[in-house]
Amino acid sequence: MDLSLIVIVVVVTALVFDFTNGFHDTANAMATSIATRALSPRTAVLIAAVLNVVGAFLSVEVARTISSGLVDETRISPVVIFAGLIGAIIWNLVTWLLGLPSSSSHALFGGLIGATLVAAGLGAVDFGAVFSKVILPAVVSPVLAGITALIATYLAYRTTARADAGTVRRGFRVGQIGTASMVALAHGTSDAQKTMGVITLTLITAGVLAPDSGPPFWVILAAGLAIGLGTYFGGWRIIRTLGKRVSEIETPQGFAAEASTTAVILTSSHLGFALSTTQVATGSIVGAGAGRRLAAVRWSVAGQMAIAWVLTLPAAAVVGAVAAWVSSTGTVGTVLVAVVAIALAAGIYAASRLRPVTADNVNDVDDDAAVRHEPAVAAR
């Protein structure tokens, strides 16, 4: 396949991944605000979409980590990056169908690592950087966010204990508009950069950019617009899980969870850590649920999400590896991978229409047995 053509194919595929990242991770910013009705569903995703685009222009540190920190760009080709993106996209769509807030970031890293291992061997992956920049933050960040949210929730209820309940509820609803907006902005500074990094890595491997280059302006703009558009479509299935299935969230908890999520994401983006915003937001919501006395946290749902987190990187790596192996046969193999991926995406979308979740029913109680029958586990 002509080099310029495969570069175009990879850039388009990266933007498709960015789009799926947007609707997959909308819940990170807006699930709690929608659940507490601080914002209407459609207004919430519109605000998140706009601020995701703005956030994409605030930093490029994470993009540099991906474009020159995880794999040896001199030993891979754009075809390898294409295969890695396919692994990430398929995993994003599968977990979206199941309503599981898995990490789009780890899906991307897994896909790239799996494809690189097949194409260039163990030596082409910097496992030290993978551990320090990906795995370690994945373990620490949700715990840190959860503890922060738990403390913030406890303080929020203690400081407003003697106030009028209606006044407290209205005040925190107004506050949630601000904190949810900050999460959306932080999400743009983190997740949009990952696609910027992938496109920049593609341009480096194709010889268009020099090694260690940062993303050009058009890459920043395209990545920001793609994730913003995906966000506007709204990942209603995952929003329902985070907003309603983990715990019944009240406005002080939503405020605490969003503030905690923002603080952790912005700090990690400044340091260049390729953090999973999904894991941070989920940790904050679990912490906020546990921080209110007598609040029920559905630990079986949290357990399902934890399993998805553990499986995300290796599962995407397997798909990326298979896609790289098939694509290595030449143009026919690359085309075959693309056709199969499109067919799988179409099948997943068709399956989602059997039980649609939309802006109109996102706050309805789910029929899932774990929600209806699981005993409440209270934080006391």
Short mmCIF file of N, CA and C in Angstrom, two decimals, residues 14 26 41 67 80 101-102 112 117-118 124 129 169 175-177 214 218 241 268 294 301 305 307 311 318:
data_model
loop_
_atom_site.label_atom_id
_atom_site.label_comp_id
_atom_site.label_asym_id
_atom_site.label_seq_id
_atom_site.Cartn_x
_atom_site.Cartn_y
_atom_site.Cartn_z
N ALA A 14 -7.48 6.82 13.52
CA ALA A 14 -7.21 7.44 14.81
C ALA A 14 -8.33 8.39 15.21
N THR A 26 -17.98 10.11 27.86
CA THR A 26 -18.80 11.24 28.25
C THR A 26 -19.21 11.13 29.71
N PRO A 41 -29.82 15.96 30.33
CA PRO A 41 -28.87 15.12 29.59
C PRO A 41 -28.28 15.79 28.35
N SER A 67 3.70 9.63 21.72
CA SER A 67 4.38 9.67 20.42
C SER A 67 5.86 9.31 20.52
N VAL A 80 1.33 -0.87 11.55
CA VAL A 80 1.30 -1.38 12.92
C VAL A 80 0.39 -0.51 13.79
N PRO A 101 -17.79 1.09 32.02
CA PRO A 101 -16.87 2.22 31.84
C PRO A 101 -15.42 1.80 31.91
N SER A 102 -14.97 1.07 30.90
CA SER A 102 -13.57 0.67 30.84
C SER A 102 -12.73 1.83 30.31
N LEU A 112 -1.75 -0.83 20.75
CA LEU A 112 -0.44 -0.46 20.20
C LEU A 112 0.65 -1.43 20.65
N LEU A 117 4.46 -5.69 19.41
CA LEU A 117 5.11 -6.96 19.77
C LEU A 117 5.15 -7.91 18.58
N VAL A 118 4.06 -8.00 17.84
CA VAL A 118 4.01 -8.89 16.68
C VAL A 118 4.93 -8.39 15.57
N ALA A 124 10.99 -3.54 21.09
CA ALA A 124 10.42 -2.30 20.56
C ALA A 124 9.47 -1.63 21.54
N ALA A 129 8.65 2.48 30.70
CA ALA A 129 7.73 3.60 30.51
C ALA A 129 6.28 3.15 30.65
N ARG A 169 -29.43 21.36 48.49
CA ARG A 169 -29.57 20.66 47.21
C ARG A 169 -29.41 21.63 46.04
N GLY A 175 -23.25 24.28 41.96
CA GLY A 175 -21.84 23.95 42.02
C GLY A 175 -21.46 22.84 41.06
N GLN A 176 -22.37 21.89 40.87
CA GLN A 176 -22.09 20.77 39.96
C GLN A 176 -21.92 21.21 38.52
N ILE A 177 -22.60 22.27 38.14
CA ILE A 177 -22.43 22.77 36.76
C ILE A 177 -20.97 23.16 36.55
N GLY A 214 6.49 17.37 18.52
CA GLY A 214 5.17 17.52 19.12
C GLY A 214 4.10 17.53 18.04
N TRP A 218 -2.81 21.28 13.23
CA TRP A 218 -3.96 20.63 12.58
C TRP A 218 -4.30 19.31 13.27
N THR A 241 -24.70 3.59 33.90
CA THR A 241 -23.95 2.76 34.84
C THR A 241 -23.32 3.59 35.94
N SER A 268 -2.26 14.95 36.66
CA SER A 268 -1.58 13.92 35.86
C SER A 268 -1.27 14.44 34.45
N LEU A 294 -24.90 5.76 55.37
CA LEU A 294 -26.05 4.96 54.93
C LEU A 294 -26.20 4.92 53.42
N VAL A 301 -21.44 -4.31 41.01
CA VAL A 301 -21.27 -3.50 39.80
C VAL A 301 -19.84 -2.96 39.74
N MET A 305 -16.81 -3.65 36.86
CA MET A 305 -15.99 -2.62 36.23
C MET A 305 -14.50 -2.90 36.47
N ILE A 307 -13.07 -5.77 36.82
CA ILE A 307 -12.67 -6.86 35.93
C ILE A 307 -12.43 -6.32 34.51
N LEU A 311 -8.95 -6.47 32.24
CA LEU A 311 -8.95 -7.14 30.95
C LEU A 311 -8.65 -6.20 29.78
N VAL A 318 -4.43 -8.31 22.37
CA VAL A 318 -4.65 -9.51 21.57
C VAL A 318 -5.25 -9.15 20.22
#
